[in-house]
Short mmCIF file of C-alpha atoms in Angstrom, two decimals:
data_model
loop_
_atom_site.label_atom_id
_atom_site.label_comp_id
_atom_site.label_asym_id
_atom_site.label_seq_id
_atom_site.Cartn_x
_atom_site.Cartn_y
_atom_site.Cartn_z
CA MET A 1 25.35 -19.91 62.05
CA ASP A 2 27.26 -16.74 62.93
CA VAL A 3 25.41 -13.44 63.20
CA GLN A 4 27.44 -11.88 60.38
CA TRP A 5 26.39 -14.59 57.93
CA LEU A 6 22.77 -14.11 58.90
CA LEU A 7 23.15 -10.38 58.20
CA ILE A 8 24.76 -11.06 54.81
CA ILE A 9 22.01 -13.53 53.82
CA HIS A 10 19.37 -11.07 55.00
CA GLY A 11 20.93 -8.30 52.92
CA LEU A 12 21.13 -10.46 49.78
CA LEU A 13 17.53 -11.63 50.13
CA THR A 14 16.41 -8.03 50.66
CA LEU A 15 18.31 -6.99 47.52
CA LEU A 16 16.73 -9.82 45.52
CA VAL A 17 13.20 -8.93 46.64
CA VAL A 18 13.64 -5.18 46.05
CA VAL A 19 15.19 -5.65 42.59
CA SER A 20 12.57 -8.24 41.62
CA PHE A 21 9.70 -6.02 42.78
CA LEU A 22 10.91 -2.80 41.13
CA CYS A 23 12.77 -4.08 38.05
CA GLY A 24 11.39 -7.57 37.36
CA GLN A 25 9.32 -6.36 34.39
CA TRP A 26 12.37 -5.00 32.55
CA PRO A 27 13.18 -6.81 29.26
CA ILE A 28 16.64 -7.79 30.54
CA PHE A 29 15.02 -10.03 33.19
CA GLU A 30 12.57 -11.72 30.81
CA GLY A 31 12.41 -15.46 31.43
CA THR A 32 14.54 -15.26 34.58
CA PRO A 33 13.66 -16.08 38.21
CA ILE A 34 13.59 -12.32 38.89
CA GLN A 35 10.68 -11.93 36.47
CA ARG A 36 8.83 -14.83 38.14
CA ILE A 37 9.44 -13.35 41.60
CA HIS A 38 8.16 -9.99 40.32
CA TYR A 39 4.98 -11.63 39.02
CA PHE A 40 4.44 -13.42 42.32
CA LEU A 41 4.99 -10.25 44.36
CA THR A 42 2.78 -8.03 42.18
CA PHE A 43 0.04 -10.44 41.09
CA GLY A 44 0.36 -14.00 42.38
CA ALA A 45 0.68 -13.28 46.10
CA TYR A 46 -2.17 -10.77 46.01
CA ASP A 47 -4.41 -13.20 44.13
CA TYR A 48 -3.69 -15.98 46.65
CA PHE A 49 -4.33 -13.52 49.48
CA LEU A 50 -7.73 -12.54 48.06
CA ARG A 51 -8.68 -16.20 47.66
CA PHE A 52 -7.65 -16.93 51.24
CA VAL A 53 -9.61 -13.94 52.59
CA GLY A 54 -12.64 -14.93 50.53
CA SER A 55 -12.61 -18.52 51.76
CA VAL A 56 -12.18 -17.51 55.42
CA PHE A 57 -14.08 -14.21 55.82
CA GLY A 58 -16.39 -14.13 52.81
CA GLU A 59 -17.18 -11.69 50.02
CA LYS A 60 -17.58 -8.62 52.25
CA ALA A 61 -13.94 -8.85 53.30
CA ILE A 62 -12.86 -9.05 49.64
CA ASN A 63 -14.93 -5.97 48.81
CA ALA A 64 -13.32 -4.10 51.73
CA ILE A 65 -9.84 -4.99 50.45
CA LEU A 66 -10.77 -3.96 46.89
CA SER A 67 -12.05 -0.61 48.16
CA VAL A 68 -8.71 -0.04 49.92
CA GLU A 69 -6.90 -1.01 46.70
CA TYR A 70 -9.04 1.46 44.74
CA PHE A 71 -8.18 4.25 47.19
CA CYS A 72 -4.44 3.45 47.18
CA CYS A 73 -3.94 2.68 43.47
CA ASP A 74 -6.70 4.35 41.45
CA ARG A 75 -7.27 7.65 43.25
CA PRO A 76 -4.91 10.44 44.37
CA ASN A 77 -3.74 9.71 47.92
CA PRO A 78 -0.73 10.58 50.12
CA VAL A 79 0.11 7.02 51.24
CA LEU A 80 3.39 6.70 49.32
CA GLN A 81 4.31 10.30 50.13
CA ILE A 82 4.02 9.48 53.83
CA ILE A 83 6.06 6.30 53.30
CA TYR A 84 8.80 8.30 51.54
CA LEU A 85 8.99 10.81 54.39
CA ALA A 86 9.05 7.95 56.91
CA ILE A 87 11.86 6.15 55.04
CA ILE A 88 14.09 9.20 54.73
CA GLY A 89 13.34 10.30 58.31
CA ILE A 90 13.96 6.89 59.88
CA THR A 91 17.11 6.34 57.82
CA TYR A 92 18.54 9.69 58.87
CA TYR A 93 17.60 8.99 62.50
CA PHE A 94 19.47 5.67 62.54
CA ILE A 95 22.49 7.21 60.83
CA ALA A 96 22.57 10.06 63.36
CA LYS A 97 22.03 7.77 66.35
CA SER A 98 24.63 5.18 65.32
CA SER A 99 27.34 7.35 63.77
CA PHE A 100 27.14 10.98 64.88
CA SER A 101 28.92 10.10 68.13
CA TYR A 102 31.99 9.29 65.98
CA ILE A 103 31.85 12.61 64.12
CA PRO A 104 34.21 14.41 64.20
CA GLY A 105 36.52 11.43 63.84
CA TYR A 106 39.80 10.37 62.30
CA TYR A 107 38.67 11.06 58.70
CA LEU A 108 35.53 13.18 59.04
CA SER A 109 35.13 16.65 60.51
CA GLY A 110 32.13 17.81 62.51
CA PHE A 111 31.03 19.76 59.44
CA HIS A 112 29.37 16.59 58.11
CA ARG A 113 26.78 16.65 60.90
CA TYR A 114 25.31 19.72 59.21
CA THR A 115 25.92 18.86 55.55
CA SER A 116 24.03 15.58 56.00
CA LEU A 117 21.01 17.40 57.41
CA LEU A 118 21.25 19.99 54.63
CA GLY A 119 21.38 17.22 52.03
CA VAL A 120 18.25 15.57 53.42
CA GLY A 121 16.50 18.95 53.54
CA ILE A 122 17.30 19.63 49.87
CA GLY A 123 16.03 16.15 48.96
CA VAL A 124 12.73 16.81 50.73
CA PHE A 125 12.54 20.20 48.98
CA PHE A 126 12.83 18.56 45.53
CA PHE A 127 10.24 16.00 46.64
CA LEU A 128 7.75 18.70 47.62
CA LEU A 129 8.53 20.72 44.49
CA THR A 130 7.79 17.72 42.25
CA SER A 131 4.71 16.73 44.22
CA PHE A 132 2.98 20.10 44.29
CA THR A 133 4.02 21.63 40.96
CA ASP A 134 1.37 21.58 38.25
CA PRO A 135 2.61 18.91 35.78
CA GLY A 136 1.10 20.82 32.85
CA THR A 137 -2.65 20.43 33.10
CA VAL A 138 -4.35 20.97 29.75
CA LYS A 139 -7.45 23.14 30.02
CA ALA A 140 -9.76 24.86 27.59
CA GLU A 141 -7.88 28.11 28.26
CA ASN A 142 -4.44 26.79 27.21
CA VAL A 143 -5.19 23.88 24.85
CA SER A 144 -4.48 25.96 21.71
CA GLN A 145 -1.07 26.98 23.09
CA TYR A 146 -0.14 23.37 23.78
CA GLN A 147 -1.29 22.40 20.29
CA SER A 148 1.06 25.05 18.88
CA ALA A 149 3.94 23.94 21.11
CA TYR A 150 3.58 20.23 20.26
CA PRO A 151 2.55 19.52 16.64
CA TYR A 152 0.91 16.21 15.71
CA ASP A 153 3.20 13.64 14.06
CA ASN A 154 0.24 11.67 12.63
CA ILE A 155 1.94 8.45 13.67
CA ILE A 156 1.40 7.97 17.39
CA TYR A 157 -0.43 11.29 17.82
CA THR A 158 -3.38 12.39 15.70
CA GLU A 159 -5.85 15.19 16.21
CA LYS A 160 -8.65 13.98 18.47
CA GLU A 161 -10.78 15.01 21.43
CA CYS A 162 -10.43 13.76 24.99
CA SER A 163 -13.58 11.77 25.70
CA THR A 164 -13.45 12.76 29.39
CA CYS A 165 -12.36 16.41 29.37
CA LYS A 166 -14.26 17.18 26.12
CA ILE A 167 -11.41 19.32 24.81
CA PRO A 168 -8.92 18.69 21.96
CA LYS A 169 -5.97 16.49 22.98
CA PRO A 170 -2.65 18.16 22.17
CA ALA A 171 0.11 15.92 20.87
CA ARG A 172 2.19 14.25 23.62
CA SER A 173 -0.63 14.69 26.16
CA LYS A 174 -2.55 11.95 27.94
CA HIS A 175 -5.59 11.81 30.17
CA CYS A 176 -4.55 10.50 33.60
CA SER A 177 -7.34 8.37 35.03
CA ILE A 178 -6.00 8.88 38.57
CA CYS A 179 -5.72 12.67 38.50
CA ASN A 180 -8.73 12.92 36.11
CA CYS A 181 -7.13 15.52 33.84
CA CYS A 182 -5.12 15.76 30.63
CA VAL A 183 -1.40 16.39 31.15
CA ALA A 184 0.91 17.94 28.55
CA ARG A 185 3.99 15.90 27.59
CA PHE A 186 2.73 13.17 29.92
CA ASP A 187 5.43 10.79 31.15
CA HIS A 188 3.78 8.74 33.91
CA HIS A 189 1.77 9.05 37.11
CA CYS A 190 4.13 8.78 40.08
CA GLY A 191 2.54 7.38 43.22
CA TRP A 192 5.51 8.50 45.33
CA MET A 193 4.78 12.10 44.34
CA ASN A 194 0.99 11.68 44.26
CA ASN A 195 1.24 13.63 41.02
CA CYS A 196 1.72 13.16 37.30
CA ILE A 197 5.16 13.73 35.79
CA GLY A 198 4.61 15.98 32.81
CA GLU A 199 5.82 18.99 30.90
CA ARG A 200 6.24 21.39 33.83
CA ASN A 201 7.69 19.16 36.56
CA THR A 202 9.90 16.65 34.71
CA ARG A 203 12.91 18.89 35.51
CA TYR A 204 12.14 18.72 39.24
CA PHE A 205 11.61 14.95 39.05
CA MET A 206 15.01 14.50 37.41
CA ALA A 207 16.61 16.74 40.05
CA PHE A 208 14.90 14.66 42.75
CA LEU A 209 16.32 11.40 41.36
CA LEU A 210 19.83 12.78 40.83
CA TRP A 211 20.01 14.44 44.25
CA HIS A 212 18.83 11.34 46.08
CA LEU A 213 21.38 9.26 44.15
CA PHE A 214 24.15 11.62 45.31
CA LEU A 215 22.68 11.60 48.83
CA CYS A 216 22.83 7.80 49.01
CA LEU A 217 26.40 7.74 47.68
CA TYR A 218 27.36 10.45 50.18
CA GLY A 219 25.87 8.37 53.01
CA ILE A 220 27.78 5.25 51.91
CA VAL A 221 31.09 7.10 51.68
CA ALA A 222 30.56 8.94 54.99
CA LEU A 223 29.68 5.72 56.84
CA GLY A 224 32.68 4.05 55.23
CA PHE A 225 34.95 6.78 56.56
CA VAL A 226 33.35 6.44 60.00
CA LEU A 227 34.19 2.72 60.07
CA ALA A 228 37.66 3.32 58.66
CA GLY A 229 38.22 5.92 61.35
CA ARG A 230 37.19 3.49 64.07
CA LEU A 231 39.61 0.91 62.68
CA LYS A 232 42.37 3.48 62.84
CA GLU A 233 41.51 4.90 66.27
CA LEU A 234 41.12 1.48 67.92
CA ARG A 235 44.26 0.17 66.17
CA VAL A 236 42.45 -2.98 65.10
CA VAL A 237 44.99 -3.95 62.45
CA TYR A 238 47.87 -3.47 64.92
CA ILE A 239 46.15 -5.67 67.53
CA LEU A 240 45.37 -8.41 64.99
CA THR A 241 48.95 -8.53 63.70
CA VAL A 242 50.88 -8.07 66.95
CA TYR A 243 48.73 -9.79 69.57
CA TYR A 244 47.03 -12.42 67.44
CA GLY A 245 49.90 -13.11 65.06
CA ILE A 246 47.88 -12.66 61.87
CA GLU A 247 49.93 -11.97 58.76
CA ASN A 248 49.90 -8.31 57.74
CA SER A 249 48.33 -8.80 54.29
CA PHE A 250 44.95 -7.89 52.89
CA ARG A 251 43.97 -11.50 52.18
CA LYS A 252 44.69 -12.60 55.75
CA LEU A 253 43.39 -9.52 57.57
CA ALA A 254 40.19 -8.89 55.56
CA PRO A 255 38.07 -11.75 57.03
CA HIS A 256 38.97 -10.77 60.60
CA VAL A 257 38.36 -7.06 59.99
CA VAL A 258 34.99 -7.77 58.35
CA GLN A 259 34.03 -10.06 61.25
CA TRP A 260 34.93 -7.35 63.75
CA LEU A 261 32.97 -4.69 61.84
CA LEU A 262 29.88 -6.92 61.55
CA GLY A 263 30.02 -7.70 65.24
CA SER A 264 30.65 -4.17 66.48
CA TYR A 265 29.03 -1.91 63.85
CA ASN A 266 26.30 -4.00 62.26
CA THR A 267 23.89 -1.04 62.17
CA GLN A 268 26.26 0.97 60.00
CA ILE A 269 26.85 -2.04 57.73
CA LEU A 270 23.12 -2.60 57.23
CA LEU A 271 22.63 1.10 56.52
CA MET A 272 25.40 0.98 53.91
CA VAL A 273 23.81 -2.08 52.25
CA PHE A 274 20.41 -0.38 52.23
CA LEU A 275 21.84 2.84 50.75
CA ALA A 276 23.76 0.82 48.15
CA VAL A 277 20.59 -1.00 47.03
CA VAL A 278 18.63 2.25 46.82
CA SER A 279 21.46 4.01 44.95
CA LEU A 280 21.56 1.21 42.35
CA LEU A 281 17.82 1.52 41.79
CA LEU A 282 18.05 5.32 41.60
CA ALA A 283 20.96 5.11 39.17
CA GLY A 284 19.01 2.79 36.87
CA PHE A 285 15.86 4.90 37.06
CA PHE A 286 17.74 8.18 36.53
CA GLY A 287 19.71 6.70 33.62
CA TYR A 288 16.50 5.51 31.97
CA HIS A 289 14.84 8.93 32.28
CA ALA A 290 18.02 10.77 31.28
CA ASN A 291 18.06 8.76 28.06
CA LEU A 292 14.41 9.67 27.49
CA CYS A 293 15.28 13.35 27.96
CA ARG A 294 18.22 12.96 25.58
CA THR A 295 15.92 11.71 22.81
CA ASN A 296 12.94 13.90 23.81
CA THR A 297 10.74 10.90 24.51
CA THR A 298 8.49 10.07 27.42
CA THR A 299 7.68 6.77 29.10
CA ASN A 300 4.17 6.97 27.62
CA GLU A 301 5.63 7.53 24.14
CA THR A 302 8.04 4.63 24.56
CA VAL A 303 5.07 2.29 24.99
CA LYS A 304 3.25 3.91 22.06
CA TRP A 305 6.28 3.59 19.77
CA GLN A 306 6.78 -0.02 20.77
CA ASP A 307 3.15 -0.86 19.95
CA HIS A 308 3.32 1.06 16.67
CA MET A 309 6.55 -0.57 15.53
CA ASN A 310 5.30 -4.05 16.44
CA TRP A 311 2.12 -3.39 14.46
CA GLN A 312 4.10 -1.98 11.50
CA ARG A 313 6.43 -4.97 11.57
CA LYS A 314 3.49 -7.38 11.44
CA VAL A 315 1.96 -5.44 8.54
CA ASN A 316 5.23 -5.60 6.61
CA GLU A 317 5.56 -9.33 7.29
CA ALA A 318 1.99 -9.90 6.14
CA ARG A 319 2.67 -8.00 2.90
CA ALA A 320 5.88 -9.95 2.32
CA SER A 321 4.08 -13.24 2.96
CA ALA A 322 1.31 -12.28 0.52
CA ALA A 323 3.91 -11.29 -2.11
CA ALA A 324 5.79 -14.56 -1.61
CA LEU A 325 2.58 -16.59 -1.88
CA LYS A 326 1.63 -14.75 -5.06
CA ALA A 327 5.08 -15.35 -6.55
CA SER A 328 4.87 -19.03 -5.63
CA ILE A 329 1.47 -19.39 -7.32
CA ASN A 330 2.75 -17.60 -10.42
CA GLY A 331 5.78 -19.88 -10.46
CA MET A 332 3.59 -22.97 -10.33
CA SER A 333 1.52 -21.76 -13.25
CA SER A 334 4.56 -20.99 -15.43
CA GLU A 335 6.89 -23.48 -17.08
CA ARG A 336 8.29 -26.03 -14.70
CA LYS A 337 11.96 -25.37 -13.89
CA PRO A 338 14.43 -27.90 -12.56
CA PRO A 339 14.47 -27.90 -8.74
CA ASP A 340 17.20 -25.97 -6.97
CA SER A 341 19.93 -27.84 -5.17
CA LYS A 342 19.52 -28.51 -1.46
CA TRP A 343 22.42 -26.14 -0.64
CA LYS A 344 20.88 -23.30 -2.66
CA THR A 345 17.52 -23.84 -1.00
CA PHE A 346 19.16 -23.88 2.46
CA PHE A 347 20.96 -20.55 1.98
CA ARG A 348 18.08 -18.77 0.19
CA ARG A 349 16.81 -15.70 2.07
CA SER A 350 13.31 -15.85 3.41
CA PRO A 351 10.94 -13.26 1.90
CA LEU A 352 10.17 -12.11 5.46
CA GLU A 353 13.82 -11.00 5.82
CA ASP A 354 13.32 -8.49 3.00
CA THR A 355 10.56 -6.60 4.75
CA GLY A 356 13.04 -3.97 5.89
CA ALA A 357 13.59 -2.48 9.32
CA VAL A 358 10.85 -0.44 10.94
CA VAL A 359 12.20 3.06 11.57
CA LYS A 360 11.18 5.19 14.55
CA ASN A 361 10.54 8.67 13.15
CA ASN A 362 10.45 10.86 16.26
CA ILE A 363 9.82 14.42 15.05
CA TYR A 364 10.24 15.76 18.59
CA ASP A 365 13.91 14.71 18.74
CA ARG A 366 15.76 17.86 17.61
CA GLY A 367 19.18 17.17 19.01
CA ILE A 368 20.45 16.59 22.53
CA LEU A 369 20.93 20.28 23.42
CA HIS A 370 17.44 21.28 22.31
CA ASN A 371 15.90 18.22 23.96
CA VAL A 372 17.55 18.84 27.32
CA TRP A 373 16.69 22.53 27.17
CA GLU A 374 13.03 21.65 26.57
CA VAL A 375 13.07 19.73 29.87
CA ILE A 376 14.86 22.50 31.76
CA SER A 377 12.74 25.27 30.21
CA PRO A 378 9.33 23.84 29.24
CA PRO A 379 7.44 25.64 26.43
CA SER A 380 4.62 26.72 28.77
CA THR A 381 7.08 28.71 30.90
CA ARG A 382 8.42 30.74 27.98
CA ARG A 383 7.28 34.17 26.84
CA SER A 384 6.44 32.85 23.36
CA PHE A 385 3.84 30.55 24.92
CA LEU A 386 2.24 33.47 26.75
CA ARG A 387 2.27 35.57 23.55
CA THR A 388 0.53 32.77 21.69
CA LYS A 389 -2.08 32.69 24.45
CA SER A 390 -2.70 36.43 24.26
CA LYS A 391 -3.09 36.28 20.45
CA SER A 392 -5.58 33.42 20.63
CA SER A 393 -7.71 35.09 23.34
#
């Protein structure tokens, strides 16, 4: 098998594994091989590994692995932060080593040597800003201000006390078991940032995702122009048509050009595939969180609303079933009527269809402009929040 086909197969398998690992739990992949691969990668493989270690090395080895898992997954640690810095550093190194010798080139000026470094620097800046900014820790000193900023909806949020922090839990907050604190407008705990994403740093998290999406697209386009410039400078198309007699059409030339690129510039091709995969994942993740910002909802609230609506739907169905059973018993006790025709019985609506749709009543959704502004300018950074604090003290 040719090297280029091996590279293509490797790239497709890498794409499948990455998508399955990161996105396999999405509803769109339910019941598909991607969901099964995701389960194997996240649960099945680890379970088989623990069984193998236990059978070969004994229980002490399993306990050692579980202690490492506890450190990496259940406590704050910089492992994924180091991995992020390694990924972005190694990727930039390979791009610089393989392509900077062709810049300036036919299509790119030498200016891009510096803009690429600047782009990576800004990406790392947003990463550090998200990682080390307080996500909105709720303390005894500011809990009353957060309660004023986020009223209870008495649906998914009711007035209660955090059993760990021993302070009232403001609406939209959640106690993070990893960080061991309550976070206002809690979205999720991000292992890559080693920090919660909450009220005060959601804006930086969104900027991080958007900038890295643009950075990946910039890398793909720049590498594409590098390869296009090499094609032009080496007159590959001219050589193929004049010396090898290949017809000057896209359909005839494309396979030969691709073969030449894979043979001569496979590093750039692999980098473009890697950046394309990452950009697709970033685009999906940014789009998901942008929609949450548009509706003033968090990932935590999405789960809460889903559980609430499923419960409400089951309650409505139970009420409808009870009403239908009662009507059926009453009908049996009344005068016997002639049976309906088979066609009428077939097209009759089920009582469960009359339960009505369950409506999501999100009181925090006040229009797209207000919702986006709340992310850009969180309540705790405004003067009104500080005034409320001074009045309550």
